[in-house]
Structures are given as C-alpha cells and as structure tokens.
C-alpha cells in the first residue's frame, strides 16, 4: 500500500491535509453544524484513496459512533451524510472508523483509520436562571451602593466557540431603586435612605443576554423580591394626648384601671416601649406596667382610694423606646408623653371604727348595767348613714355584756369574777342602717380588775404533834395562808389564835414574815455543791442519826462514796418521799459475802436493789435531799460547808420590795450587828 493515500474532504471548508509517509490516507477533521434541518441529508465530507483508479473496484466502509444511524456513507463515492439533526449540547463529537476494501473480495486494501466529526455550535440556547426566583433583604435607610445579593445564569452553548455563552446582565424592572453589575450580576441599592415604613417590598426583574448582549443574542429573565428590614428610625407616638378613666374608690389593689398605647411605625423589638409615670399628683397611688404582648401601658392601683378625701388625679405618662439606634439619634428623642385624668367614683363603704382595737378595764365588783366603755364608728361616705351597734354573740356566749345600739356604750349584763376569768374578748359589729350589707367588726378586750373579795385560806389542814418533854419556845408547826385575790403590793396576812385559845398560856403564834427570811438565808451561802470533802468527812454524824448499825465496821452499811457522789449510782435517784403504788415483790435471798469478793461492788449491788424496791422505807434520806445538783442557781441550803458569816450580807435590797420588807431588812441588820457586838 506504499504510495497509496486516502483523502477525507469536507465541503465548504478549507481542506487540511495530513500527509502520512507509510499510508495512502489523507485525513482531515470533519465539522457539521448542529440543528441543521434541510429537506435532504447534509453532506459532511468525502473519503477517497489513491488506490481507486475509478474502476469502481473499491468499496468504502464506515463504522463507529452513529454509523448507519446518524451518519451514512456512499460505499462507492465515499461521501458521508448526516441523516439526522444534531444537537451539540447533547453530543459534541463523534468518533468513527473508515476503511477501503476490495469490492469483490471485501478484503481490506488498507488498515482501518479513525477520524472525528465535530458538531459545530450555533447560538441555540438561551441563558437560564436555575435558582430563581430570588429573595433578598436589605436594611432600610441603607446608604447608596449597599450590596443586596447576586444572581447567576447559565448558558448551554459552547463557551469556547464564539460568543454564544457570553452573558451580560441588566435590570428590566426595579429602577431607580436598584442596579446590577453587568458581568458579576451583583445587585446594589441605587437610592439612599429607602424607608420601610413608606414601602417595604420591591420586585426586580433581571435579564441575562448572551452574545455579549449584542443584537440577536438570546436572553433569559428572573425575578428578585427585595424586602427592606426594619431599623429603629421612628419614635413612639401616643394615639391621643389626653386619656380619661374612672375608678370606684373601693377597687381592689392591683386592679387595671385603664390602658394607654403609644404607636410605633417600627416593628419587632424596634417598636417596644416602656411606660412610666413621670409626673402628677397620683404618682404614689398609681403605677403603669408595660404589656409586651399588646405593646401598651397598663395603669394599676397601688394604694387605696378615698372618694371623700380626693376625687380626681392627673398623671403624666411617658412611653420610650427600649432599643434605640445611635445612627438615628439626630431625629430627636425616641419618646412621647400623654396626660391621664382619673376620676374616683364614690362607693358605699362600710363603717369605720375610731380605733382598730379597744382595751377596756372594769372592776370585778362593778354594778350590773354599769357602763364599762364605749366604741364609736362613722360612715365614711358623703351620705353618712346612721350606725347601729351590736355584739357578736359567738364571742360572748354567756351574754355577760350588752351594748347600746345607738351610741356604742358597753354595759355589764352579769356579774364578773376576776378569779374565774381575767380577760373577756368580744367582737363589736357596726352596721349601716341604710344598707345592712355594709358592716364592720372590731375586737374589744375587757380586763377584769381585782378587788379584795376573797378571804384568806390555809394552804392545807394541819395536824401538829408535840412531845411531852417539849421545851418552851419550841416550834411545833408552821402554817401558811393563800388568797385568791391579787393585790398590787402582794399579800400580807395577820395570824392569830381562835378566841377560845387566846388565854391559853401553853401556846403562842408568831409572824414569820413569810418566805423572806428563807430567801435571805439562801443569799448568805456560796453557790457550792454539797459534796463532802475528804478533810471534812461527816460520816460519823450520818451514821449516828440515820443508822443504828455497826458503823464503819458494818459491811451491810452503804458505801460512803455513794453518799458523797451521786454519780456512783449512775444518776438514778428513786422517790422515797411518797408511798409506792406497786405491790411488794419477794426478793431473792442474799447469799453471804464470800471471802475475797470486792466489798464495794457488793455494796453497790445491794444499793441498786434497795433503790429499785418500791416497798423499801427511806432508811437514808440523805440520798434524796443531800444533793441539789451541780451549778444550782440557788446554791446549797446546808450549813455544813458554809464559811460566810452573816456580817458579809447587805440587806439593803429588801427595801425595794416594799415598806414591810424594808423594815424587816433593818431589823435583821441590827440583829446581826448586835450579835457581833
């Protein structure tokens, strides 16, 4: 095949020949216009080999993309035709294979070779906005040239070949408010200070045109909706400069009296306002709160009203923006004021007592029907209805008191006895005669004062015993008296024998100033515990008076340590000054003390059993009365350890107790001085 060649030519195109040194093919790319739709198939090109002498013994074969369906070859002439309309945007090029064979034998005369048919672009696609329509926002009052958004269109044509895909943007609708960059499609504000309150939304129509925007180019459009967002550029403004409200004088505290509203052309938080009372004669009685939901101010009552005292009030209310923008501060203060007039309406009020409580005093021997006190009340209304008084009998079940229905004077209905009841608490009711539903109540405390209407009584019945060898001056009985009355200076009793005993020479009665001498004795001793010290052991005296046993050698006796220290019996001190109610329980026999056993432990066991035996008599009463406890305020009553002499005492304090005690202190002091002398 050396020296042979295959030529590929294309009609209406300048031939480009590729020389091959070892083959007979001459190749050239083929081009075909897209979207061609003539009545006949379009000739794309022609294949030819120099081996063909024109004897028609060579046949051309075509294979590859679209062979036989899109492209068809004349096997004799080698002409290639496009039998279908092509679309570059669907497929931009086709790769095919050409081969020359012997017509009769179909044997290849040359090896097959590939070539390309490219679909040549034409401007058959308009630009498209794939993401439209668009929405964007920009703050109102923005400066000129503020960027709003940008849009993008696409063109399916070949961006390399020609200007079929070169786009230029423009605004068809939306001037003079907005502008667009022709190449970047950035939309900007074209006017400064656009006011949302004047117009909030703008519709902009944007066009994208190919062929660089020249005539004949294709175009596509989209819409952009621009919304102006709010800024706080408007102050609040009251709908009216004067508001009128009326309120009954008996309205409950906290009740809403009325609402005031300041309108703001802004929206959202830019329209929020706070309300305050800045002036007026009712600033202490009224308050205004802000209702965030309704954006208005609610006027409420803070303190009670009184129609008879003041019938109207004037308030100055201010509404001010909560959020302000310093960029617009030059537009003036973002606040407004309004006047509020409040008229107080008269209401039928219940009677009012002259005092919230009353305290009355009456002697227990007061006469029946005597006046013990008076309550007064009035109707605070202008009409001033008469008042009728009564006693709430639920507070005076025994009906001990009455009240005059007209003047409120309280009288005694039944006798009083201070010793039975010192206080009486009743409730007085005041009712308007013209309107029985208007009532008031007031508590009245009545204190019953004491009079000496009770004779003294002995504290108990006394029975005295005297040995036949009693000595003269020996005290055989001390008696005391009591009185139900309660004199201011305390009781003072005179004691005497019965008339039939006055002339008896064997007995006399002596006044002992009561309890004062005992109290003086208490003050004369130090506050020390009654615990026997080692160097002052008085066990002999205790054994002599309280035990007839063998003294220290008696192992059955109590341990002296137990008598000295109450803690030795774990703090358990049984009552031995009262008769036990329990029945006698047989005790188990006690075994004799074995040799070598701890005597102290044995004594403690015996002591514990004796203390828990309710039938045991008080053999040793010093366990009960000999110890007063540690830290006693009164101190010790015993004189065993008393080292303070009577001369250490000052009895001047008795003069503060009254004349009789003062005299007693003087006598006692003189007696002590004489003793020392």
XYZ file of C-alpha atoms in Angstrom:
677
model
C 0.000 0.000 0.000
C 3.036 2.236 -0.135
C 2.352 5.221 -2.324
C -1.426 4.958 -1.925
C -3.492 7.511 0.034
C -6.999 8.065 1.367
C -8.351 11.586 1.208
C -11.031 12.965 3.512
C -12.513 16.194 2.361
C -15.179 18.466 3.728
C -17.410 20.638 1.636
C -17.375 24.386 2.142
C -14.349 24.134 4.450
C -10.702 24.732 3.667
C -9.056 21.345 3.342
C -6.484 20.400 5.855
C -4.335 17.505 4.621
C -2.370 15.316 6.912
C 0.436 13.553 4.980
C 1.328 10.090 6.147
C 4.579 8.634 4.941
C 3.613 4.969 5.082
C -0.083 5.075 4.267
C -2.302 6.148 1.464
C -4.756 8.090 3.780
C -5.086 11.860 3.793
C -7.086 12.868 6.934
C -8.903 15.969 7.975
C -11.360 16.670 10.768
C -14.951 16.925 9.687
C -17.412 19.515 11.022
C -21.147 19.609 10.854
C -23.492 22.352 12.005
C -25.891 21.416 14.734
C -29.599 21.817 14.392
C -29.469 21.583 10.565
C -32.861 20.532 9.317
C -32.905 20.779 5.491
C -35.041 18.626 3.170
C -32.011 16.488 2.192
C -29.290 14.873 4.268
C -26.376 17.239 4.827
C -23.028 16.307 3.272
C -20.453 16.156 5.994
C -17.388 15.100 3.933
C -15.877 12.581 1.492
C -13.429 9.693 1.781
C -11.049 8.888 -1.124
C -7.947 6.701 -1.617
C -5.397 6.984 -4.425
C -5.691 3.256 -4.864
C -9.000 3.884 -6.520
C -8.415 4.262 -10.300
C -12.058 4.868 -10.822
C -12.779 1.342 -11.909
C -15.249 1.001 -9.056
C -13.429 -1.950 -7.632
C -13.021 -0.269 -4.178
C -15.739 -0.108 -1.561
C -15.717 2.308 1.456
C -16.890 1.090 4.846
C -17.819 3.371 7.874
C -18.133 2.217 11.497
C -18.179 3.806 14.945
C -20.399 6.376 16.781
C -23.623 6.889 14.865
C -22.506 4.930 11.782
C -25.587 3.873 9.887
C -27.962 5.739 12.215
C -26.706 9.316 12.219
C -24.034 9.186 9.595
C -24.301 7.325 6.277
C -21.514 6.725 3.686
C -21.785 6.152 -0.033
C -19.680 2.992 -0.399
C -18.742 3.869 -3.959
C -18.014 7.600 -3.759
C -17.092 7.763 -0.046
C -19.478 10.671 0.597
C -20.588 10.946 4.273
C -24.002 12.462 5.050
C -25.745 13.348 8.334
C -29.196 11.887 8.103
C -30.446 13.319 11.485
C -30.473 16.731 13.112
C -27.622 17.034 15.576
C -27.503 18.850 18.923
C -24.101 19.851 20.227
C -25.448 20.205 23.753
C -26.465 16.559 23.522
C -23.227 15.232 21.958
C -20.404 17.468 20.818
C -18.374 14.997 18.708
C -18.445 11.530 17.165
C -15.528 9.108 16.624
C -15.772 6.908 13.531
C -13.547 4.408 11.624
C -13.025 4.406 7.803
C -11.694 1.532 5.695
C -11.252 0.784 1.972
C -11.874 -2.847 0.874
C -11.928 -4.754 -2.364
C -15.384 -4.629 -3.872
C -15.422 -8.249 -4.827
C -13.469 -9.946 -2.103
C -14.113 -7.471 0.753
C -10.503 -7.787 1.625
C -9.004 -4.680 3.241
C -6.852 -2.701 0.938
C -5.510 -0.674 3.831
C -5.697 -0.823 7.620
C -8.735 1.000 9.175
C -8.226 4.542 10.429
C -10.199 6.742 12.912
C -11.436 10.247 12.352
C -13.667 12.691 14.264
C -16.800 14.504 13.247
C -17.347 17.546 15.485
C -20.749 19.155 15.881
C -20.277 22.849 15.374
C -22.123 25.063 17.880
C -24.707 27.618 17.000
C -26.434 30.003 19.445
C -29.463 27.866 20.023
C -29.712 28.047 23.881
C -30.949 30.998 25.874
C -29.490 31.802 29.318
C -31.309 30.282 32.282
C -31.527 31.255 35.996
C -31.586 27.857 37.585
C -32.111 29.111 41.205
C -34.747 31.739 40.546
C -36.940 33.375 41.594
C -34.767 35.055 44.207
C -35.456 36.715 47.571
C -33.188 39.087 49.440
C -33.297 41.619 52.288
C -31.535 44.865 52.963
C -31.908 47.225 55.956
C -34.000 50.275 55.362
C -32.215 53.633 55.314
C -29.114 51.962 53.802
C -26.584 54.154 52.023
C -26.224 54.275 48.252
C -24.484 51.229 46.744
C -25.246 48.812 49.588
C -24.922 45.252 48.291
C -28.199 43.330 48.299
C -27.389 39.964 46.650
C -26.086 38.447 43.402
C -27.691 36.117 40.847
C -26.239 33.660 38.323
C -27.484 32.465 34.900
C -26.099 29.581 32.816
C -25.948 29.069 29.003
C -25.745 25.585 27.438
C -23.925 26.822 24.354
C -20.200 26.352 23.797
C -18.332 28.878 25.957
C -15.211 28.463 23.815
C -16.591 28.830 20.330
C -17.893 32.294 19.595
C -20.000 34.438 21.980
C -22.910 32.074 22.252
C -22.334 31.693 26.036
C -21.027 35.177 26.907
C -23.662 36.727 29.188
C -24.458 40.304 30.127
C -26.913 41.201 32.997
C -29.322 44.081 33.205
C -32.426 45.189 35.175
C -35.667 45.380 33.265
C -37.798 46.441 36.249
C -36.745 47.885 39.607
C -35.160 51.193 38.727
C -34.387 53.616 40.144
C -34.159 51.709 43.417
C -31.622 49.043 42.465
C -28.765 48.491 40.000
C -26.817 45.426 38.789
C -23.233 44.864 37.754
C -23.415 43.699 34.037
C -20.799 40.974 34.338
C -20.906 39.892 38.020
C -24.675 40.214 38.483
C -24.260 41.883 41.931
C -27.405 43.857 42.834
C -26.948 47.058 44.855
C -29.134 49.857 46.171
C -29.413 52.726 43.701
C -31.136 55.151 46.091
C -30.116 56.080 49.663
C -32.394 56.051 52.744
C -35.192 53.897 51.399
C -37.888 53.903 54.095
C -39.551 50.641 55.031
C -42.495 52.491 56.506
C -43.082 54.058 53.054
C -42.575 50.876 51.010
C -41.415 47.574 52.365
C -41.112 45.279 49.316
C -39.706 45.720 45.799
C -39.916 43.412 42.763
C -36.863 43.488 40.470
C -36.811 41.817 37.006
C -33.302 40.785 35.930
C -32.245 39.804 32.365
C -29.254 37.752 31.229
C -28.420 38.021 27.456
C -25.830 36.004 25.504
C -23.734 37.049 22.501
C -22.222 39.641 24.843
C -25.516 41.462 24.937
C -25.446 42.275 21.238
C -28.409 42.226 18.995
C -29.526 38.775 18.005
C -28.468 37.228 21.262
C -30.782 35.079 23.301
C -31.894 36.152 26.796
C -33.473 34.794 29.951
C -35.103 36.598 32.901
C -35.784 36.041 36.581
C -37.338 37.967 39.460
C -35.803 39.182 42.700
C -38.011 40.230 45.613
C -36.192 42.673 47.880
C -37.625 43.278 51.384
C -36.478 46.194 53.497
C -35.800 45.120 57.063
C -36.733 47.411 59.933
C -34.431 49.679 61.883
C -35.467 51.879 64.798
C -35.847 55.129 62.925
C -39.264 56.125 64.331
C -40.167 57.259 67.870
C -43.297 56.074 69.707
C -46.318 58.323 69.461
C -49.418 58.278 71.670
C -52.629 57.936 69.739
C -54.119 60.727 71.854
C -52.641 63.328 74.127
C -55.311 63.022 76.857
C -56.851 59.899 78.393
C -59.837 59.754 80.770
C -60.514 56.903 83.197
C -62.851 56.430 86.151
C -62.465 54.012 89.058
C -64.592 53.168 92.117
C -62.956 54.068 95.388
C -63.308 50.513 96.718
C -61.478 48.853 93.836
C -59.061 46.097 94.838
C -55.369 46.966 94.859
C -53.598 45.869 91.687
C -56.713 46.219 89.545
C -56.127 47.525 85.996
C -57.780 50.928 85.687
C -57.036 51.605 82.021
C -54.585 51.228 79.158
C -52.588 53.775 77.198
C -50.824 52.981 73.929
C -48.054 54.672 72.031
C -47.908 53.594 68.392
C -44.581 52.976 66.710
C -44.237 52.580 62.945
C -41.307 50.259 63.506
C -41.815 46.556 64.124
C -40.437 43.880 66.423
C -38.113 44.944 69.179
C -37.682 48.337 67.496
C -41.305 49.071 68.392
C -41.022 48.000 72.055
C -41.690 50.803 74.505
C -41.577 51.087 78.263
C -44.132 53.156 80.149
C -43.585 55.259 83.249
C -45.456 57.842 85.319
C -43.120 60.827 85.382
C -45.324 63.470 86.989
C -48.695 64.118 88.558
C -50.496 64.150 91.893
C -51.134 60.396 91.913
C -47.623 59.008 91.497
C -47.834 57.320 94.918
C -51.254 55.766 94.293
C -50.912 54.525 90.720
C -48.367 52.638 88.655
C -48.041 51.759 84.979
C -46.652 48.477 83.662
C -45.699 47.571 80.111
C -47.588 44.816 78.311
C -45.001 43.340 75.948
C -47.637 41.398 74.028
C -50.044 44.271 73.374
C -47.325 46.934 73.381
C -49.320 49.212 75.666
C -49.154 50.528 79.220
C -51.492 49.231 81.937
C -52.353 51.668 84.743
C -52.955 49.891 88.062
C -53.871 50.933 91.598
C -51.094 50.753 94.180
C -52.770 52.220 97.287
C -56.394 52.529 98.459
C -58.534 55.391 97.193
C -60.892 57.563 99.218
C -63.545 59.480 97.380
C -64.197 61.697 100.395
C -60.519 62.713 100.533
C -59.718 63.262 96.844
C -61.988 62.836 93.863
C -59.611 63.014 90.887
C -55.975 62.629 89.914
C -53.819 63.744 86.984
C -50.861 61.728 85.743
C -48.224 62.346 83.090
C -47.255 59.104 81.366
C -44.165 58.667 79.181
C -43.521 55.987 76.543
C -39.901 55.469 75.479
C -38.287 53.012 73.071
C -36.453 50.201 74.806
C -33.935 49.685 71.969
C -32.518 52.766 70.271
C -30.164 53.096 67.298
C -27.496 55.776 67.743
C -27.354 56.282 63.956
C -30.733 57.982 64.139
C -30.344 59.901 67.395
C -30.355 63.140 65.424
C -34.015 62.565 64.622
C -34.937 63.582 68.149
C -35.847 61.790 71.398
C -37.452 58.430 70.859
C -40.180 59.005 73.467
C -43.565 60.673 73.876
C -45.835 61.786 76.727
C -49.565 61.862 77.376
C -51.820 63.128 80.172
C -54.090 60.748 82.080
C -57.009 62.007 84.176
C -58.514 59.560 86.674
C -61.855 60.285 88.346
C -62.622 58.499 91.628
C -66.221 57.327 91.919
C -67.987 57.183 95.247
C -68.740 53.708 96.623
C -70.838 52.668 99.578
C -68.163 51.872 102.153
C -68.647 50.031 105.446
C -68.454 51.900 108.759
C -65.063 52.834 110.143
C -64.317 52.459 113.864
C -62.373 55.178 115.630
C -59.766 52.587 116.655
C -58.702 49.266 115.148
C -58.905 47.658 118.626
C -60.268 48.629 122.025
C -58.989 47.835 125.528
C -61.396 48.305 128.432
C -60.914 47.773 132.188
C -63.611 47.078 134.766
C -63.514 46.112 138.446
C -64.915 42.724 139.217
C -67.417 44.221 141.656
C -68.848 46.614 139.067
C -72.612 47.008 139.284
C -74.873 45.413 136.718
C -75.842 47.670 133.797
C -72.934 49.982 134.565
C -71.091 51.405 131.555
C -67.612 49.908 131.215
C -66.601 51.577 127.934
C -67.704 52.856 124.544
C -66.875 52.255 120.870
C -67.540 54.743 118.084
C -67.801 54.375 114.319
C -68.815 56.520 111.367
C -69.926 56.111 107.774
C -67.096 57.493 105.593
C -69.487 58.149 102.686
C -70.853 61.601 101.952
C -74.377 60.369 102.644
C -73.229 59.417 106.168
C -75.693 56.712 107.109
C -76.515 56.252 110.831
C -74.729 53.344 112.535
C -76.211 50.559 114.650
C -74.002 48.625 117.094
C -74.324 45.020 118.254
C -72.254 42.300 119.918
C -71.258 39.198 118.016
C -72.746 36.660 120.411
C -70.411 33.970 119.153
C -67.738 35.860 121.109
C -69.979 36.362 124.175
C -71.770 33.066 124.620
C -72.547 33.751 128.303
C -74.021 37.164 127.422
C -72.030 38.974 130.078
C -72.112 42.269 128.192
C -74.640 44.448 126.380
C -74.164 47.387 124.020
C -76.324 50.381 123.268
C -77.242 50.065 119.598
C -77.191 53.827 119.078
C -74.178 55.190 120.953
C -71.970 52.058 121.313
C -71.788 52.130 125.136
C -70.924 48.712 126.561
C -72.617 47.732 129.833
C -72.291 44.827 132.245
C -75.061 42.233 131.979
C -73.923 39.585 134.508
C -71.560 39.727 137.497
C -67.837 39.363 136.933
C -65.340 37.295 138.884
C -61.680 38.004 138.241
C -60.680 34.759 139.903
C -62.646 32.851 137.249
C -61.678 34.888 134.196
C -59.360 37.858 133.950
C -59.909 38.625 130.262
C -63.018 38.744 128.091
C -62.612 39.186 124.317
C -65.694 40.182 122.375
C -66.357 41.500 118.865
C -68.488 44.579 118.217
C -70.369 44.891 114.903
C -71.209 48.239 113.289
C -73.941 48.152 110.613
C -75.188 50.924 108.332
C -78.909 51.460 108.863
C -79.473 52.408 105.209
C -77.564 49.436 103.841
C -77.391 46.416 106.111
C -74.804 44.770 103.864
C -72.222 47.350 104.915
C -70.836 46.114 108.234
C -67.548 46.335 110.107
C -66.130 44.474 113.076
C -63.702 45.465 115.798
C -62.170 43.375 118.631
C -62.686 44.598 122.202
C -60.533 43.223 125.037
C -62.010 43.658 128.532
C -59.712 43.236 131.533
C -61.315 42.462 134.892
C -59.562 44.321 137.731
C -59.150 42.728 141.142
C -60.919 43.771 144.345
C -60.427 42.207 147.769
C -63.468 39.985 147.728
C -61.922 36.711 148.917
C -60.891 35.742 152.465
C -57.525 34.068 153.088
C -57.448 30.294 153.116
C -54.989 27.957 154.773
C -52.865 26.064 152.313
C -53.929 22.745 153.869
C -55.367 21.180 157.007
C -52.720 20.971 159.699
C -52.218 18.405 162.481
C -49.401 19.096 164.938
C -47.700 16.724 167.407
C -45.714 17.695 170.488
C -43.654 15.505 172.770
C -44.491 15.716 176.416
C -40.977 16.879 177.180
C -41.168 19.764 174.660
C -39.192 22.866 175.580
C -40.631 26.398 175.782
C -40.241 28.336 172.552
C -40.061 25.177 170.516
C -41.717 25.500 167.075
C -44.286 22.778 166.748
C -45.977 23.801 163.462
C -45.583 26.334 160.662
C -48.756 27.361 158.863
C -49.229 29.395 155.692
C -52.197 31.022 154.012
C -53.212 31.909 150.475
C -55.659 34.372 148.911
C -57.359 34.177 145.500
C -57.153 37.933 145.179
C -54.141 39.635 143.654
C -53.323 42.964 145.355
C -50.720 45.178 143.722
C -48.340 45.131 146.729
C -48.713 41.446 147.440
C -50.460 39.657 150.282
C -49.955 40.477 153.979
C -51.668 38.162 156.431
C -52.231 38.571 160.205
C -52.293 35.297 162.094
C -53.976 34.818 165.490
C -55.364 32.061 167.644
C -59.058 31.480 167.933
C -60.763 33.467 170.677
C -61.131 30.405 172.884
C -57.353 29.831 172.598
C -56.224 33.399 173.229
C -55.945 32.935 177.005
C -54.236 29.544 176.753
C -50.786 30.050 178.321
C -49.306 26.955 176.700
C -49.255 28.104 173.027
C -48.485 31.303 171.137
C -48.376 32.202 167.442
C -45.600 34.265 165.874
C -45.497 36.025 162.466
C -42.548 34.710 160.454
C -42.507 37.272 157.538
C -43.165 34.591 155.361
C -40.547 33.400 152.970
C -38.259 36.388 153.132
C -36.112 35.006 155.935
C -35.557 31.830 153.983
C -34.589 33.825 150.934
C -32.131 35.868 152.978
C -30.560 32.667 154.188
C -30.155 31.497 150.618
C -28.282 34.669 149.737
C -25.898 34.141 152.638
C -24.287 30.982 151.287
C -21.926 30.396 148.394
C -23.033 28.510 145.333
C -21.067 25.329 146.054
C -22.050 21.671 145.624
C -22.819 19.619 148.685
C -20.130 17.019 148.147
C -18.286 16.015 151.277
C -14.587 16.644 151.066
C -12.042 14.168 152.353
C -10.847 16.528 155.070
C -14.383 17.216 156.278
C -15.830 13.697 156.420
C -19.022 13.699 158.452
C -19.802 10.004 158.196
C -19.918 9.682 161.998
C -22.719 12.171 162.240
C -24.567 10.473 159.404
C -24.231 7.060 160.997
C -25.249 8.420 164.407
C -28.517 9.898 163.198
C -29.513 7.657 160.334
C -28.185 4.196 161.072
C -28.011 2.058 164.193
C -25.616 -0.454 162.644
C -22.033 -1.129 163.439
C -20.567 1.998 161.941
C -17.596 1.655 159.689
C -17.206 -1.993 160.577
C -20.711 -2.781 159.372
C -20.317 -4.203 155.868
C -24.048 -4.005 155.344
C -23.975 -0.199 155.502
C -23.876 1.989 152.419
C -20.635 2.944 150.779
C -19.786 6.480 151.854
C -18.537 7.189 148.304
C -22.044 6.622 147.027
C -23.406 9.122 149.538
C -20.803 11.694 148.540
C -21.073 11.341 144.760
C -24.498 10.781 143.164
C -22.769 9.652 140.002
C -21.820 6.490 141.863
C -25.327 5.151 141.288
C -25.427 6.242 137.653
C -27.646 9.233 138.382
C -30.692 7.113 139.385
C -32.455 8.632 142.426
C -35.751 6.922 143.287
C -38.540 8.814 145.035
C -38.663 7.849 148.699
C -40.867 10.670 149.902
C -44.081 9.146 148.535
C -45.865 5.918 149.216
C -45.282 3.403 146.395
C -48.244 2.153 144.444
C -46.601 -1.139 143.472
C -47.227 -4.353 145.312
C -44.422 -5.942 147.280
C -42.338 -8.295 145.184
C -40.489 -11.047 147.073
C -36.749 -10.593 146.960
C -34.395 -13.445 146.477
C -32.325 -14.306 149.447
C -28.924 -12.683 149.552
C -26.022 -15.008 149.917
C -23.406 -14.140 152.488
C -20.397 -12.275 151.295
C -17.762 -14.764 150.245
C -14.158 -14.281 151.119
C -12.184 -12.338 148.546
C -15.199 -10.607 146.997
C -14.958 -6.834 146.328
C -16.941 -5.238 149.164
C -17.520 -2.025 147.214
C -19.099 -3.975 144.346
C -21.251 -5.942 146.787
C -22.491 -2.750 148.437
C -23.339 -1.232 145.048
C -25.406 -4.305 144.141
C -27.281 -4.105 147.431
C -27.771 -0.385 146.965
C -29.176 -0.870 143.457
C -31.636 -3.497 144.694
C -32.748 -1.310 147.591
C -33.296 1.696 145.323
C -35.462 -0.319 142.971
C -37.574 -1.843 145.728
C -40.782 0.296 145.840
C -41.699 -1.073 149.300
C -38.454 -0.154 150.998
C -38.789 2.692 153.561
C -36.467 5.722 153.293
C -33.765 4.454 155.629
C -31.274 7.014 154.466
C -32.958 10.216 153.315
C -29.664 11.993 152.734
C -29.555 10.374 149.296
C -32.638 12.333 148.322
C -32.101 15.709 149.912
C -28.391 15.978 150.421
C -27.510 16.890 146.817
C -29.090 19.689 144.784
C -27.221 19.160 141.584
C -24.214 20.879 140.126
C -24.469 24.520 139.127
C -27.655 25.277 141.095
C -28.609 28.962 140.931
C -29.998 28.888 144.477
C -26.850 27.315 145.913
C -26.782 24.976 148.880
C -29.268 25.076 151.740
C -26.890 23.204 154.052
C -24.683 24.981 156.554
C -22.126 22.203 156.761
C -19.759 23.938 154.364
C -20.894 27.495 154.838
C -17.935 29.688 155.718
C -19.622 33.028 155.074
C -20.706 34.936 158.121
C -23.894 36.930 158.457
C -21.877 40.104 158.518
C -20.976 39.593 154.865
C -24.570 40.206 153.817
C -26.141 43.506 152.768
C -29.893 43.601 153.303
C -30.485 46.971 151.638
C -32.073 45.297 148.625
C -35.090 44.377 150.761
C -36.174 47.999 150.727
C -37.040 47.610 147.031
C -39.717 45.067 147.984
C -41.927 47.477 149.902
C -42.206 49.158 153.303
C -42.716 45.963 155.296
C -39.680 44.241 153.792
C -37.607 47.367 154.235
C -38.384 47.261 157.962
C -37.540 43.572 158.054
C -34.139 44.261 156.486
C -33.406 46.954 159.051
C -34.320 44.643 161.930
C -32.265 41.798 160.538
C -29.233 44.029 160.016
C -29.488 45.412 163.549
C -29.802 41.897 164.962
C -26.660 40.762 163.214
C -24.742 43.849 164.377
C -25.766 43.233 167.977
C -24.663 39.602 167.728
C -21.225 40.648 166.546
C -21.011 43.216 169.322
